[in-house]
Amino acid sequence: MKEFISIILILVLLNGCATITGPSVSQEEIREAQEQLKVKALGYQLKQLERLNYIGYRLIAYLSGEDLKRAPTPYLGIYVFNIDKYLKQLYNLVQDHGCVVGVVIENSPAKKAGIMSGDVLISIDNLKVKNSTDFYALSKRFSIGQIIQLEISRNYKTQIIPVKIDPVPLNIPIVMLDIQEVNAAASSKGIFVTYGLMQFAKSDDEIAAVLGHELAHIVRGHVKKAQGAQIISTLAAIALGVVAENASPGTGNI
């Protein structure tokens, strides 16, 4: 009994001395830490999107004209985004407006030419690119074998990089949605994979199996326009998803 009382007294004394003292944290410091976490999360999501498209386009490369019953389409291989405060911090940009390359797909024409994530796209063939909508409109003009001149800003210096547009059997968006549910879907607008699935998959092979399944639906004509509209309306409600309207023929992200 005495031993039990002694233990209780020790615990009470320890509890009384358990107050942790230290410098206080202001609300401004908390907000700054939250903003930094958002920037890191964005960088991670872009890397996952890059990984997803690398796997997807490796599968697409094995499709044949007989499978698709259509001619090859132009392919550049980048995702572009309008500049916001988080992309500015992620890539250390000074521009407030414009179009920044967020993803460059491995082995794509853009990657082979030396385009990098964080490059700010200024013009294509001397035609100004003020935002992703401009890029979308200009990319519709791409043709297989064409050499386009991409004017970019990198490390505060402007340069022009020539890129040859290559053919690809199927050029569709492979989009990652910021949803924790483990799921994927195909529509006439492309393939949609949730962030939750990317986290759940243990290897690239597992992701490839999912993408292969969705590609089969598209190739065999199992998807309908109504499905695409349904998925796009869901996509529009997601704050951190990659909006399909920013994708375009010839970019590699449609």
PDB file of C-alpha atoms in Angstrom:
ATOM      1  CA  MET A   1       0.000   0.000   0.000  1.00  0.00           C
ATOM      2  CA  LYS A   2       2.812   2.386   0.900  1.00  0.00           C
ATOM      3  CA  GLU A   3       4.506   1.617  -2.407  1.00  0.00           C
ATOM      4  CA  PHE A   4       1.249   2.422  -4.272  1.00  0.00           C
ATOM      5  CA  ILE A   5       0.886   5.780  -2.448  1.00  0.00           C
ATOM      6  CA  SER A   6       4.523   6.609  -3.226  1.00  0.00           C
ATOM      7  CA  ILE A   7       3.963   5.967  -6.932  1.00  0.00           C
ATOM      8  CA  ILE A   8       0.857   8.184  -6.914  1.00  0.00           C
ATOM      9  CA  LEU A   9       2.810  11.006  -5.255  1.00  0.00           C
ATOM     10  CA  ILE A  10       5.632  10.713  -7.795  1.00  0.00           C
ATOM     11  CA  LEU A  11       3.160  10.836 -10.704  1.00  0.00           C
ATOM     12  CA  VAL A  12       1.471  13.920  -9.231  1.00  0.00           C
ATOM     13  CA  LEU A  13       4.813  15.671  -8.828  1.00  0.00           C
ATOM     14  CA  LEU A  14       5.878  14.756 -12.371  1.00  0.00           C
ATOM     15  CA  ASN A  15       2.570  15.988 -13.741  1.00  0.00           C
ATOM     16  CA  GLY A  16       3.035  19.287 -11.968  1.00  0.00           C
ATOM     17  CA  CYS A  17       6.470  19.677 -13.539  1.00  0.00           C
ATOM     18  CA  ALA A  18       5.319  18.613 -17.004  1.00  0.00           C
ATOM     19  CA  THR A  19       4.630  22.134 -18.263  1.00  0.00           C
ATOM     20  CA  ILE A  20       6.823  22.728 -21.314  1.00  0.00           C
ATOM     21  CA  THR A  21       8.177  26.212 -21.653  1.00  0.00           C
ATOM     22  CA  GLY A  22       9.656  27.751 -24.774  1.00  0.00           C
ATOM     23  CA  PRO A  23       9.284  30.562 -27.295  1.00  0.00           C
ATOM     24  CA  SER A  24       5.704  31.252 -28.334  1.00  0.00           C
ATOM     25  CA  VAL A  25       4.640  30.734 -31.954  1.00  0.00           C
ATOM     26  CA  SER A  26       2.750  33.562 -33.594  1.00  0.00           C
ATOM     27  CA  GLN A  27      -0.220  33.130 -35.921  1.00  0.00           C
ATOM     28  CA  GLU A  28       1.904  34.588 -38.704  1.00  0.00           C
ATOM     29  CA  GLU A  29       4.542  31.881 -38.205  1.00  0.00           C
ATOM     30  CA  ILE A  30       1.838  29.205 -38.259  1.00  0.00           C
ATOM     31  CA  ARG A  31       0.420  30.579 -41.516  1.00  0.00           C
ATOM     32  CA  GLU A  32       3.893  30.707 -43.040  1.00  0.00           C
ATOM     33  CA  ALA A  33       4.517  27.068 -42.090  1.00  0.00           C
ATOM     34  CA  GLN A  34       1.174  26.087 -43.630  1.00  0.00           C
ATOM     35  CA  GLU A  35       2.050  27.880 -46.871  1.00  0.00           C
ATOM     36  CA  GLN A  36       5.415  26.120 -47.015  1.00  0.00           C
ATOM     37  CA  LEU A  37       3.697  22.756 -46.577  1.00  0.00           C
ATOM     38  CA  LYS A  38       1.333  23.581 -49.450  1.00  0.00           C
ATOM     39  CA  VAL A  39       4.307  24.331 -51.710  1.00  0.00           C
ATOM     40  CA  LYS A  40       5.973  21.029 -50.778  1.00  0.00           C
ATOM     41  CA  ALA A  41       2.702  19.156 -51.348  1.00  0.00           C
ATOM     42  CA  LEU A  42       2.342  20.755 -54.781  1.00  0.00           C
ATOM     43  CA  GLY A  43       5.862  19.709 -55.725  1.00  0.00           C
ATOM     44  CA  TYR A  44       5.133  16.142 -54.645  1.00  0.00           C
ATOM     45  CA  GLN A  45       1.858  16.035 -56.582  1.00  0.00           C
ATOM     46  CA  LEU A  46       3.552  17.249 -59.747  1.00  0.00           C
ATOM     47  CA  LYS A  47       6.165  14.521 -59.390  1.00  0.00           C
ATOM     48  CA  GLN A  48       3.388  11.957 -59.031  1.00  0.00           C
ATOM     49  CA  LEU A  49       1.644  13.340 -62.112  1.00  0.00           C
ATOM     50  CA  GLU A  50       4.919  13.088 -64.023  1.00  0.00           C
ATOM     51  CA  ARG A  51       5.331   9.480 -62.885  1.00  0.00           C
ATOM     52  CA  LEU A  52       1.752   8.647 -63.881  1.00  0.00           C
ATOM     53  CA  ASN A  53       2.197  10.000 -67.404  1.00  0.00           C
ATOM     54  CA  TYR A  54       5.574   8.337 -67.862  1.00  0.00           C
ATOM     55  CA  ILE A  55       3.974   4.966 -67.115  1.00  0.00           C
ATOM     56  CA  GLY A  56       0.927   5.755 -69.249  1.00  0.00           C
ATOM     57  CA  TYR A  57       2.841   6.846 -72.326  1.00  0.00           C
ATOM     58  CA  ARG A  58       5.123   3.833 -72.153  1.00  0.00           C
ATOM     59  CA  LEU A  59       1.965   1.727 -72.488  1.00  0.00           C
ATOM     60  CA  ILE A  60       0.561   3.914 -75.257  1.00  0.00           C
ATOM     61  CA  ALA A  61       3.763   3.481 -77.276  1.00  0.00           C
ATOM     62  CA  TYR A  62       2.909  -0.214 -77.706  1.00  0.00           C
ATOM     63  CA  LEU A  63      -0.482   0.479 -79.276  1.00  0.00           C
ATOM     64  CA  SER A  64      -0.730  -0.044 -83.026  1.00  0.00           C
ATOM     65  CA  GLY A  65      -2.742   1.623 -85.740  1.00  0.00           C
ATOM     66  CA  GLU A  66      -4.738  -1.596 -86.125  1.00  0.00           C
ATOM     67  CA  ASP A  67      -5.724  -1.421 -82.455  1.00  0.00           C
ATOM     68  CA  LEU A  68      -6.858   2.174 -82.700  1.00  0.00           C
ATOM     69  CA  LYS A  69      -8.070   2.370 -86.301  1.00  0.00           C
ATOM     70  CA  ARG A  70      -6.807   5.937 -86.470  1.00  0.00           C
ATOM     71  CA  ALA A  71      -3.691   7.822 -87.579  1.00  0.00           C
ATOM     72  CA  PRO A  72      -0.984   8.817 -85.067  1.00  0.00           C
ATOM     73  CA  THR A  73      -1.331  12.219 -83.399  1.00  0.00           C
ATOM     74  CA  PRO A  74       1.198  14.983 -82.635  1.00  0.00           C
ATOM     75  CA  TYR A  75       2.975  14.763 -79.280  1.00  0.00           C
ATOM     76  CA  LEU A  76       5.005  17.309 -77.289  1.00  0.00           C
ATOM     77  CA  GLY A  77       4.895  15.913 -73.755  1.00  0.00           C
ATOM     78  CA  ILE A  78       4.397  18.713 -71.218  1.00  0.00           C
ATOM     79  CA  TYR A  79       1.851  19.973 -68.707  1.00  0.00           C
ATOM     80  CA  VAL A  80       1.571  23.735 -68.317  1.00  0.00           C
ATOM     81  CA  PHE A  81      -0.099  25.814 -65.593  1.00  0.00           C
ATOM     82  CA  ASN A  82      -0.963  29.430 -64.972  1.00  0.00           C
ATOM     83  CA  ILE A  83       1.461  30.934 -62.479  1.00  0.00           C
ATOM     84  CA  ASP A  84       0.168  31.334 -58.932  1.00  0.00           C
ATOM     85  CA  LYS A  85       1.872  32.089 -55.614  1.00  0.00           C
ATOM     86  CA  TYR A  86       2.617  28.425 -54.917  1.00  0.00           C
ATOM     87  CA  LEU A  87       4.250  27.765 -58.293  1.00  0.00           C
ATOM     88  CA  LYS A  88       6.226  30.981 -57.844  1.00  0.00           C
ATOM     89  CA  GLN A  89       7.620  29.658 -54.566  1.00  0.00           C
ATOM     90  CA  LEU A  90       8.162  26.127 -55.865  1.00  0.00           C
ATOM     91  CA  TYR A  91      10.196  27.247 -58.875  1.00  0.00           C
ATOM     92  CA  ASN A  92      11.536  30.531 -57.487  1.00  0.00           C
ATOM     93  CA  LEU A  93       9.834  32.579 -60.191  1.00  0.00           C
ATOM     94  CA  VAL A  94       9.643  36.360 -60.388  1.00  0.00           C
ATOM     95  CA  GLN A  95       6.783  36.458 -62.916  1.00  0.00           C
ATOM     96  CA  ASP A  96       3.295  37.105 -61.594  1.00  0.00           C
ATOM     97  CA  HIS A  97       1.536  35.986 -64.767  1.00  0.00           C
ATOM     98  CA  GLY A  98       2.277  33.532 -67.517  1.00  0.00           C
ATOM     99  CA  CYS A  99       2.516  29.863 -68.277  1.00  0.00           C
ATOM    100  CA  VAL A 100       4.898  27.587 -66.394  1.00  0.00           C
ATOM    101  CA  VAL A 101       5.915  24.041 -67.307  1.00  0.00           C
ATOM    102  CA  GLY A 102       4.968  21.851 -64.348  1.00  0.00           C
ATOM    103  CA  VAL A 103       5.583  18.402 -65.833  1.00  0.00           C
ATOM    104  CA  VAL A 104       7.847  17.154 -68.601  1.00  0.00           C
ATOM    105  CA  ILE A 105       7.099  13.539 -69.526  1.00  0.00           C
ATOM    106  CA  GLU A 106      10.137  11.267 -69.653  1.00  0.00           C
ATOM    107  CA  ASN A 107      11.301  10.337 -73.199  1.00  0.00           C
ATOM    108  CA  SER A 108       8.937  12.905 -74.752  1.00  0.00           C
ATOM    109  CA  PRO A 109      10.071  15.329 -77.491  1.00  0.00           C
ATOM    110  CA  ALA A 110      10.085  18.164 -74.937  1.00  0.00           C
ATOM    111  CA  LYS A 111      12.257  16.169 -72.535  1.00  0.00           C
ATOM    112  CA  LYS A 112      14.713  15.207 -75.284  1.00  0.00           C
ATOM    113  CA  ALA A 113      14.978  18.849 -76.373  1.00  0.00           C
ATOM    114  CA  GLY A 114      15.880  19.968 -72.854  1.00  0.00           C
ATOM    115  CA  ILE A 115      12.634  21.534 -71.600  1.00  0.00           C
ATOM    116  CA  MET A 116      12.544  21.441 -67.784  1.00  0.00           C
ATOM    117  CA  SER A 117       9.956  21.773 -65.035  1.00  0.00           C
ATOM    118  CA  GLY A 118       9.893  25.379 -63.874  1.00  0.00           C
ATOM    119  CA  ASP A 119      10.551  26.828 -67.333  1.00  0.00           C
ATOM    120  CA  VAL A 120       8.256  29.755 -68.052  1.00  0.00           C
ATOM    121  CA  LEU A 121       6.868  29.525 -71.580  1.00  0.00           C
ATOM    122  CA  ILE A 122       6.946  32.923 -73.290  1.00  0.00           C
ATOM    123  CA  SER A 123       6.134  32.153 -76.919  1.00  0.00           C
ATOM    124  CA  ILE A 124       5.742  29.408 -79.526  1.00  0.00           C
ATOM    125  CA  ASP A 125       7.076  30.285 -82.973  1.00  0.00           C
ATOM    126  CA  ASN A 126       7.088  33.991 -81.984  1.00  0.00           C
ATOM    127  CA  LEU A 127       3.434  33.843 -80.908  1.00  0.00           C
ATOM    128  CA  LYS A 128       3.035  34.999 -77.303  1.00  0.00           C
ATOM    129  CA  VAL A 129       1.835  32.591 -74.613  1.00  0.00           C
ATOM    130  CA  LYS A 130       0.286  34.606 -71.778  1.00  0.00           C
ATOM    131  CA  ASN A 131      -1.497  31.713 -70.083  1.00  0.00           C
ATOM    132  CA  SER A 132      -2.466  28.061 -70.442  1.00  0.00           C
ATOM    133  CA  THR A 133      -5.395  28.991 -72.682  1.00  0.00           C
ATOM    134  CA  ASP A 134      -2.981  30.530 -75.209  1.00  0.00           C
ATOM    135  CA  PHE A 135      -0.872  27.391 -75.069  1.00  0.00           C
ATOM    136  CA  TYR A 136      -3.965  25.240 -75.624  1.00  0.00           C
ATOM    137  CA  ALA A 137      -4.943  27.230 -78.725  1.00  0.00           C
ATOM    138  CA  LEU A 138      -1.461  27.189 -80.261  1.00  0.00           C
ATOM    139  CA  SER A 139      -0.850  23.489 -79.584  1.00  0.00           C
ATOM    140  CA  LYS A 140      -3.836  22.594 -81.755  1.00  0.00           C
ATOM    141  CA  ARG A 141      -1.732  23.686 -84.727  1.00  0.00           C
ATOM    142  CA  PHE A 142       1.082  21.213 -84.076  1.00  0.00           C
ATOM    143  CA  SER A 143       1.767  18.637 -86.783  1.00  0.00           C
ATOM    144  CA  ILE A 144       3.919  15.519 -86.797  1.00  0.00           C
ATOM    145  CA  GLY A 145       7.497  16.275 -87.862  1.00  0.00           C
ATOM    146  CA  GLN A 146       7.113  20.015 -87.293  1.00  0.00           C
ATOM    147  CA  ILE A 147       9.940  21.775 -85.468  1.00  0.00           C
ATOM    148  CA  ILE A 148       8.545  24.415 -83.128  1.00  0.00           C
ATOM    149  CA  GLN A 149      10.555  27.157 -81.440  1.00  0.00           C
ATOM    150  CA  LEU A 150       9.775  27.374 -77.730  1.00  0.00           C
ATOM    151  CA  GLU A 151      10.884  30.624 -76.111  1.00  0.00           C
ATOM    152  CA  ILE A 152      11.335  30.047 -72.391  1.00  0.00           C
ATOM    153  CA  SER A 153      12.650  31.870 -69.345  1.00  0.00           C
ATOM    154  CA  ARG A 154      14.947  29.865 -67.052  1.00  0.00           C
ATOM    155  CA  ASN A 155      17.029  31.190 -64.172  1.00  0.00           C
ATOM    156  CA  TYR A 156      16.099  34.761 -65.191  1.00  0.00           C
ATOM    157  CA  LYS A 157      17.489  34.215 -68.710  1.00  0.00           C
ATOM    158  CA  THR A 158      15.532  33.859 -71.944  1.00  0.00           C
ATOM    159  CA  GLN A 159      16.384  31.207 -74.521  1.00  0.00           C
ATOM    160  CA  ILE A 160      14.820  29.544 -77.549  1.00  0.00           C
ATOM    161  CA  ILE A 161      14.654  25.749 -77.671  1.00  0.00           C
ATOM    162  CA  PRO A 162      13.683  23.964 -80.919  1.00  0.00           C
ATOM    163  CA  VAL A 163      11.492  20.889 -80.397  1.00  0.00           C
ATOM    164  CA  LYS A 164      10.480  18.374 -83.054  1.00  0.00           C
ATOM    165  CA  ILE A 165       6.883  17.169 -82.698  1.00  0.00           C
ATOM    166  CA  ASP A 166       6.783  13.367 -82.717  1.00  0.00           C
ATOM    167  CA  PRO A 167       3.902  10.995 -83.483  1.00  0.00           C
ATOM    168  CA  VAL A 168       2.192   9.008 -80.760  1.00  0.00           C
ATOM    169  CA  PRO A 169      -0.481   6.316 -81.309  1.00  0.00           C
ATOM    170  CA  LEU A 170      -2.909   7.956 -78.882  1.00  0.00           C
ATOM    171  CA  ASN A 171      -2.632  11.402 -77.285  1.00  0.00           C
ATOM    172  CA  ILE A 172      -4.991  11.655 -74.328  1.00  0.00           C
ATOM    173  CA  PRO A 173      -4.855  13.340 -70.930  1.00  0.00           C
ATOM    174  CA  ILE A 174      -3.782  11.146 -68.045  1.00  0.00           C
ATOM    175  CA  VAL A 175      -5.008  13.226 -65.142  1.00  0.00           C
ATOM    176  CA  MET A 176      -4.507  12.861 -61.402  1.00  0.00           C
ATOM    177  CA  LEU A 177      -7.427  13.931 -59.199  1.00  0.00           C
ATOM    178  CA  ASP A 178      -6.857  15.137 -55.643  1.00  0.00           C
ATOM    179  CA  ILE A 179      -9.168  12.534 -54.099  1.00  0.00           C
ATOM    180  CA  GLN A 180      -8.157  10.045 -51.386  1.00  0.00           C
ATOM    181  CA  GLU A 181     -10.501   7.333 -52.690  1.00  0.00           C
ATOM    182  CA  VAL A 182      -8.654   4.546 -54.526  1.00  0.00           C
ATOM    183  CA  ASN A 183     -10.182   4.687 -57.999  1.00  0.00           C
ATOM    184  CA  ALA A 184      -9.626   5.244 -61.728  1.00  0.00           C
ATOM    185  CA  ALA A 185     -11.872   5.912 -64.715  1.00  0.00           C
ATOM    186  CA  ALA A 186     -11.753   6.340 -68.470  1.00  0.00           C
ATOM    187  CA  SER A 187     -13.830   8.648 -70.647  1.00  0.00           C
ATOM    188  CA  SER A 188     -13.752  10.184 -74.089  1.00  0.00           C
ATOM    189  CA  LYS A 189     -11.810  13.008 -72.407  1.00  0.00           C
ATOM    190  CA  GLY A 190      -9.016  10.803 -71.076  1.00  0.00           C
ATOM    191  CA  ILE A 191      -7.931   8.688 -68.112  1.00  0.00           C
ATOM    192  CA  PHE A 192      -8.463   9.858 -64.530  1.00  0.00           C
ATOM    193  CA  VAL A 193      -6.573   8.387 -61.585  1.00  0.00           C
ATOM    194  CA  THR A 194      -7.062   9.447 -57.978  1.00  0.00           C
ATOM    195  CA  TYR A 195      -4.252  10.577 -55.708  1.00  0.00           C
ATOM    196  CA  GLY A 196      -5.388   7.843 -53.323  1.00  0.00           C
ATOM    197  CA  LEU A 197      -4.685   5.173 -55.917  1.00  0.00           C
ATOM    198  CA  MET A 198      -1.204   6.571 -56.521  1.00  0.00           C
ATOM    199  CA  GLN A 199      -0.508   6.321 -52.797  1.00  0.00           C
ATOM    200  CA  PHE A 200      -2.057   2.845 -52.519  1.00  0.00           C
ATOM    201  CA  ALA A 201      -0.125   1.293 -55.433  1.00  0.00           C
ATOM    202  CA  LYS A 202       3.096  -0.302 -54.256  1.00  0.00           C
ATOM    203  CA  SER A 203       4.885  -0.273 -57.628  1.00  0.00           C
ATOM    204  CA  ASP A 204       4.853   1.155 -61.143  1.00  0.00           C
ATOM    205  CA  ASP A 205       3.682  -2.268 -62.356  1.00  0.00           C
ATOM    206  CA  GLU A 206       0.479  -1.951 -60.319  1.00  0.00           C
ATOM    207  CA  ILE A 207      -0.172   1.529 -61.745  1.00  0.00           C
ATOM    208  CA  ALA A 208       0.550   0.193 -65.242  1.00  0.00           C
ATOM    209  CA  ALA A 209      -2.051  -2.543 -64.731  1.00  0.00           C
ATOM    210  CA  VAL A 210      -4.684   0.066 -63.827  1.00  0.00           C
ATOM    211  CA  LEU A 211      -3.781   2.333 -66.758  1.00  0.00           C
ATOM    212  CA  GLY A 212      -3.728  -0.634 -69.138  1.00  0.00           C
ATOM    213  CA  HIS A 213      -7.238  -1.569 -68.053  1.00  0.00           C
ATOM    214  CA  GLU A 214      -8.528   1.983 -68.652  1.00  0.00           C
ATOM    215  CA  LEU A 215      -6.704   2.235 -71.988  1.00  0.00           C
ATOM    216  CA  ALA A 216      -8.416  -0.968 -73.097  1.00  0.00           C
ATOM    217  CA  HIS A 217     -11.803   0.654 -72.464  1.00  0.00           C
ATOM    218  CA  ILE A 218     -10.846   3.596 -74.688  1.00  0.00           C
ATOM    219  CA  VAL A 219      -9.327   1.490 -77.476  1.00  0.00           C
ATOM    220  CA  ARG A 220     -12.344  -0.844 -77.568  1.00  0.00           C
ATOM    221  CA  GLY A 221     -14.809   2.035 -77.548  1.00  0.00           C
ATOM    222  CA  HIS A 222     -16.384   1.174 -74.185  1.00  0.00           C
ATOM    223  CA  VAL A 223     -16.596   4.782 -73.043  1.00  0.00           C
ATOM    224  CA  LYS A 224     -19.289   7.234 -74.042  1.00  0.00           C
ATOM    225  CA  LYS A 225     -19.400  11.007 -74.266  1.00  0.00           C
ATOM    226  CA  ALA A 226     -21.878  11.082 -71.402  1.00  0.00           C
ATOM    227  CA  GLN A 227     -19.317   9.434 -69.154  1.00  0.00           C
ATOM    228  CA  GLY A 228     -16.783  12.075 -70.074  1.00  0.00           C
ATOM    229  CA  ALA A 229     -19.164  14.898 -69.226  1.00  0.00           C
ATOM    230  CA  GLN A 230     -19.969  13.270 -65.895  1.00  0.00           C
ATOM    231  CA  ILE A 231     -16.325  12.911 -64.923  1.00  0.00           C
ATOM    232  CA  ILE A 232     -15.433  16.416 -66.100  1.00  0.00           C
ATOM    233  CA  SER A 233     -18.214  17.917 -63.970  1.00  0.00           C
ATOM    234  CA  THR A 234     -16.773  16.080 -60.975  1.00  0.00           C
ATOM    235  CA  LEU A 235     -13.304  17.264 -61.886  1.00  0.00           C
ATOM    236  CA  ALA A 236     -14.437  20.889 -62.020  1.00  0.00           C
ATOM    237  CA  ALA A 237     -15.440  20.687 -58.358  1.00  0.00           C
ATOM    238  CA  ILE A 238     -11.988  19.616 -57.203  1.00  0.00           C
ATOM    239  CA  ALA A 239      -9.764  22.467 -56.052  1.00  0.00           C
ATOM    240  CA  LEU A 240      -6.348  20.839 -56.556  1.00  0.00           C
ATOM    241  CA  GLY A 241      -7.114  18.585 -59.529  1.00  0.00           C
ATOM    242  CA  VAL A 242      -5.474  19.069 -62.898  1.00  0.00           C
ATOM    243  CA  VAL A 243      -8.175  20.610 -65.080  1.00  0.00           C
ATOM    244  CA  ALA A 244      -8.638  18.759 -68.340  1.00  0.00           C
ATOM    245  CA  GLU A 245      -9.393  21.974 -70.234  1.00  0.00           C
ATOM    246  CA  ASN A 246      -5.732  22.942 -69.772  1.00  0.00           C
ATOM    247  CA  ALA A 247      -4.711  19.939 -71.816  1.00  0.00           C
ATOM    248  CA  SER A 248      -4.566  19.976 -75.569  1.00  0.00           C
ATOM    249  CA  PRO A 249      -3.713  17.886 -78.630  1.00  0.00           C
ATOM    250  CA  GLY A 250       0.020  17.645 -79.122  1.00  0.00           C
ATOM    251  CA  THR A 251       0.936  18.403 -75.527  1.00  0.00           C
ATOM    252  CA  GLY A 252       0.972  14.864 -74.254  1.00  0.00           C
ATOM    253  CA  ASN A 253      -1.378  15.755 -71.403  1.00  0.00           C
ATOM    254  CA  ILE A 254      -4.771  15.214 -73.009  1.00  0.00           C
TER     255      ILE A 254
END
